[in-house]
PDB file of C-alpha atoms in Angstrom:
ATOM      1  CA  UNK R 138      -4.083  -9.144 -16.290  1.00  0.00           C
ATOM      2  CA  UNK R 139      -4.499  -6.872 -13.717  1.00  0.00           C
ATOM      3  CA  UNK R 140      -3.372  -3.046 -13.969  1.00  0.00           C
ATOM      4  CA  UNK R 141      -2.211  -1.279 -10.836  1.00  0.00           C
ATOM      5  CA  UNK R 142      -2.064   2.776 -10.478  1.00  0.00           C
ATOM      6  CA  UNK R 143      -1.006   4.989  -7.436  1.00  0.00           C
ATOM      7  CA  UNK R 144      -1.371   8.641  -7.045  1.00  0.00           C
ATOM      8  CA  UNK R 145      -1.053  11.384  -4.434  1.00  0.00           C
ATOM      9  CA  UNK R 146       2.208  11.586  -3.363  1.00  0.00           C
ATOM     10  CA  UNK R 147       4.174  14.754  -2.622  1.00  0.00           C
ATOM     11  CA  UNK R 148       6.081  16.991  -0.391  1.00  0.00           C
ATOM     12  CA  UNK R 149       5.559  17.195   3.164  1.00  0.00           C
ATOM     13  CA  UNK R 150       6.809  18.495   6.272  1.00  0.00           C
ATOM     14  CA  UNK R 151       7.675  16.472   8.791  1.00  0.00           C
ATOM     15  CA  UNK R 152       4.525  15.847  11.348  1.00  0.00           C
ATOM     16  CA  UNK R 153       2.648  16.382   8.808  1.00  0.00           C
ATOM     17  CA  UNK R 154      -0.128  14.048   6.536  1.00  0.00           C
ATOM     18  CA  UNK R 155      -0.422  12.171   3.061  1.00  0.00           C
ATOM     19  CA  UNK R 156      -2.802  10.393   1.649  1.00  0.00           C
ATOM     20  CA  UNK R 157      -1.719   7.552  -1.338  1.00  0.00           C
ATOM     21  CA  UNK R 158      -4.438   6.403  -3.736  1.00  0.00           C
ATOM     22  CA  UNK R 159      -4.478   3.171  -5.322  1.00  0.00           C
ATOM     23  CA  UNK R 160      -6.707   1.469  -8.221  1.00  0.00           C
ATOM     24  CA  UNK R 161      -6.582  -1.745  -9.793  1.00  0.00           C
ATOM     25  CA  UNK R 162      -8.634  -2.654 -12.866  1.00  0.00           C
ATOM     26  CA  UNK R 163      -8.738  -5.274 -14.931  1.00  0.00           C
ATOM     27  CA  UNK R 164      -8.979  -9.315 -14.149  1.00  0.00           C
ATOM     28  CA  UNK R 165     -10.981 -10.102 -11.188  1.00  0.00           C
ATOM     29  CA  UNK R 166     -10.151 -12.769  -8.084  1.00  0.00           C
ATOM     30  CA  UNK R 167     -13.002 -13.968  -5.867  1.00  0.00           C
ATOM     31  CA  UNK R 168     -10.398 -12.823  -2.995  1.00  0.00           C
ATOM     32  CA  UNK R 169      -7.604 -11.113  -2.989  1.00  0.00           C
ATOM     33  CA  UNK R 170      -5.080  -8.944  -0.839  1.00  0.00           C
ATOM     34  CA  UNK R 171      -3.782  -5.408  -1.385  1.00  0.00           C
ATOM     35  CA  UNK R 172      -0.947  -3.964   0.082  1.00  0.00           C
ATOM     36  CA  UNK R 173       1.230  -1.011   0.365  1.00  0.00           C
ATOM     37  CA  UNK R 174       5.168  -1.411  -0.041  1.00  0.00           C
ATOM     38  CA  UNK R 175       7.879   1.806   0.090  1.00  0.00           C
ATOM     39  CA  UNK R 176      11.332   1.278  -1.168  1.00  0.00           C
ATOM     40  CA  UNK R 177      13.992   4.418   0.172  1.00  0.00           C
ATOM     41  CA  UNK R 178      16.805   4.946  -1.771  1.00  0.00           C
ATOM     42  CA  UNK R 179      19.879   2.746  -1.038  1.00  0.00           C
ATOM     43  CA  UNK R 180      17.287   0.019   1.091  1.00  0.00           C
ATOM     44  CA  UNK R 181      15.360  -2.980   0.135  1.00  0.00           C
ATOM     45  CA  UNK R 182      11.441  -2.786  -0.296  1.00  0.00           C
ATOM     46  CA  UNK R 183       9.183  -2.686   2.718  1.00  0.00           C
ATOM     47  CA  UNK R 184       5.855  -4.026   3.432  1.00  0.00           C
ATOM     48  CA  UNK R 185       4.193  -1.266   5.301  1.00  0.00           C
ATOM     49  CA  UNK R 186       0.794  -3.070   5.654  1.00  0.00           C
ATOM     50  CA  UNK R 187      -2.326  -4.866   3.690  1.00  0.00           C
ATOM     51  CA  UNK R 188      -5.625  -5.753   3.599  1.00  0.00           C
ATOM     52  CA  UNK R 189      -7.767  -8.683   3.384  1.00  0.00           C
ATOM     53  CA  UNK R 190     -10.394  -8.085   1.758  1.00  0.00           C
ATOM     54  CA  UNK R 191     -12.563 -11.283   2.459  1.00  0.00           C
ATOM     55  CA  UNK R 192     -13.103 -10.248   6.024  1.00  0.00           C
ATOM     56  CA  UNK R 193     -11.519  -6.668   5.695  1.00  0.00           C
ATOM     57  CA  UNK R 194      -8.347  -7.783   8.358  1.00  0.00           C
ATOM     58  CA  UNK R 195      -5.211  -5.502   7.859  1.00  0.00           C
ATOM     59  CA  UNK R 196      -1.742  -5.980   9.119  1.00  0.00           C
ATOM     60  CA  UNK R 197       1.093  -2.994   9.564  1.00  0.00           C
ATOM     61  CA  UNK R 198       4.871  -3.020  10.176  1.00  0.00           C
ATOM     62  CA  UNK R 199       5.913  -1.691  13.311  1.00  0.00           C
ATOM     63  CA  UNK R 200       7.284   1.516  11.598  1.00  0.00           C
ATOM     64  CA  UNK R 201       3.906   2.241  10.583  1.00  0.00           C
ATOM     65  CA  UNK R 202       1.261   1.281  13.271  1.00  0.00           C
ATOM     66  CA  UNK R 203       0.003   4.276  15.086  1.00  0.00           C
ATOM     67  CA  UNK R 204       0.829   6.136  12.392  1.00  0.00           C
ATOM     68  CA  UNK R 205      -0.711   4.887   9.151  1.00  0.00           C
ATOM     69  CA  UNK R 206      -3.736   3.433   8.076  1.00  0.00           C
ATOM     70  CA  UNK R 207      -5.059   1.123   5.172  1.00  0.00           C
ATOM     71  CA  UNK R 208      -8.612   1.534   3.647  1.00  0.00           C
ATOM     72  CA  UNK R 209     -10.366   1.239   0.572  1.00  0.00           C
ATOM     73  CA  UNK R 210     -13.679  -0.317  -1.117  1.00  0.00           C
ATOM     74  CA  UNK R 211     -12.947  -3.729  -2.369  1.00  0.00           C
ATOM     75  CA  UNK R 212     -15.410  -3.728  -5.035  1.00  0.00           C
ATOM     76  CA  UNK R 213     -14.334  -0.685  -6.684  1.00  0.00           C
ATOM     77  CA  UNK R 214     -10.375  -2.086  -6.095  1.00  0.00           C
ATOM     78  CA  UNK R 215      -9.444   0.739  -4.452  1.00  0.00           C
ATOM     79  CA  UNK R 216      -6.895   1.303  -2.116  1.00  0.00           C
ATOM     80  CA  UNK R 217      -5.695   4.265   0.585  1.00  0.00           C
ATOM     81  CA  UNK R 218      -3.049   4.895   2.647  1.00  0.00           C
ATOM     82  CA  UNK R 219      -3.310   7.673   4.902  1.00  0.00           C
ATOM     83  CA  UNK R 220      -0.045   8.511   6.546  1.00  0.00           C
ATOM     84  CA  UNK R 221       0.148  11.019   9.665  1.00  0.00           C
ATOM     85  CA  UNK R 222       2.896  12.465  11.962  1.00  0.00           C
ATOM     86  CA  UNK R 223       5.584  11.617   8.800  1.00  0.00           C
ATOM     87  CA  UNK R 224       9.392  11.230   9.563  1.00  0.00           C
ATOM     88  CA  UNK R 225      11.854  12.142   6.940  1.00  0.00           C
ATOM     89  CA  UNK R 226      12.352   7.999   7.380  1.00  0.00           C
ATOM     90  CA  UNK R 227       9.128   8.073   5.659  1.00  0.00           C
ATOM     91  CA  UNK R 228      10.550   9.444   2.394  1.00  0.00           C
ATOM     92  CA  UNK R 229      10.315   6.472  -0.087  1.00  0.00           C
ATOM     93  CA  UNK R 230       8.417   5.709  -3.652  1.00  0.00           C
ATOM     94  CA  UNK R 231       5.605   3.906  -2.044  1.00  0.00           C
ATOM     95  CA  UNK R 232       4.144   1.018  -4.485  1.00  0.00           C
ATOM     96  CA  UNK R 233       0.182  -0.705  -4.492  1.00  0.00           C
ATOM     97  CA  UNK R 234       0.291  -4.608  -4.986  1.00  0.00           C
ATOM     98  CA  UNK R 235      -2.479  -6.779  -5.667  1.00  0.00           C
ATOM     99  CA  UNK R 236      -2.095 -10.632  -4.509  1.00  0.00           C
ATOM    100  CA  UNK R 237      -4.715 -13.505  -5.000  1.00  0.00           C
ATOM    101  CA  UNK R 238      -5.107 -14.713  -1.404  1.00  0.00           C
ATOM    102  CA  UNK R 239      -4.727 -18.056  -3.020  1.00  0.00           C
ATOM    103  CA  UNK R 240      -1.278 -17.255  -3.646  1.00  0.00           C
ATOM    104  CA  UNK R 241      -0.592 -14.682  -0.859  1.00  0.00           C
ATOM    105  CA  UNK R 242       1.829 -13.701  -3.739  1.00  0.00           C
ATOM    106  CA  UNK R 243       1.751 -10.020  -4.713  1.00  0.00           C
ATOM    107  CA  UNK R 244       2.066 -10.380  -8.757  1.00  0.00           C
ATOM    108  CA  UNK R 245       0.571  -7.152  -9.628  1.00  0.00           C
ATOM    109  CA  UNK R 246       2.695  -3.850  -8.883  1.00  0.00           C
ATOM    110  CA  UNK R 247       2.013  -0.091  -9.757  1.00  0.00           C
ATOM    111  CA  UNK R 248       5.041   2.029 -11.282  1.00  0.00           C
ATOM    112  CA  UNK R 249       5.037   3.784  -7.279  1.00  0.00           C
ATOM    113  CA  UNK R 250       4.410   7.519  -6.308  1.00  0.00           C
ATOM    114  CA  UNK R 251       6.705   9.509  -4.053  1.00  0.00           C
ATOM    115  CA  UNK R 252       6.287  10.430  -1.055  1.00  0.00           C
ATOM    116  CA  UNK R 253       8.654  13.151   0.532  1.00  0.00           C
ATOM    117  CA  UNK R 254       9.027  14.934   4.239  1.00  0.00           C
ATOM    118  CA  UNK R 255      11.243  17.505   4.902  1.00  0.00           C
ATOM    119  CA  UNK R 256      12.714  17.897   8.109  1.00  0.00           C
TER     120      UNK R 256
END
């Protein structure tokens, strides 16, 4: 089993920065992606980007290239998101996922942390 925390949300204002923490702990994989997801009120969950680990490629949605970047230390499990020039759009509970890359399935979800910007 594989335990999945997030941290570091908050209250912004817009243009502003946050950075989201994520750890995972527990069962191993030999590889394995993590990824970032946001879910606004009233709207379906997002992907807002990932990381492979094995060679360390990331992909981001459109609403978040330019803006947002994915890093981390796969051997610790240990995931960022730094998010820069926010939107109120941005306000979501943002959620850490862990996915064997055998699978590409993301089976392993943290309870989310909030992220807020204020117009």
């Amino acid at each position: 089993q594989v335990q999945v925390a997030e941290s570091g949300g908050g209250l912004v204002q817009a243009g502003g920065s946050l950075r989201l923490s994520c750890a995972a702990s527990g069962r191993t994989f030999n590889h394995y992606i993590m990824g970032w997801f946001r879910q606004a009120p009233g709207k379906e969950r997002e992907e807002v980007g990932h990381i492979v680990w094995h060679n360390n490629s990331t992909w981001y949605s459109d609403s978040a290239k330019g803006r947002f970047t994915i890093s981390g230390d796969s051997a610790k499990k240990t995931l960022y998101l730094q998010m820069s020039s926010l939107k109120p759009e941005d306000t979501a509970a943002y959620f850490c996922a862990v996915a064997p890359l055998e699978s590409r399935t993301y089976e392993y979800w943290g309870q989310g942390t909030q992220g807020t910007v204020s117009s």
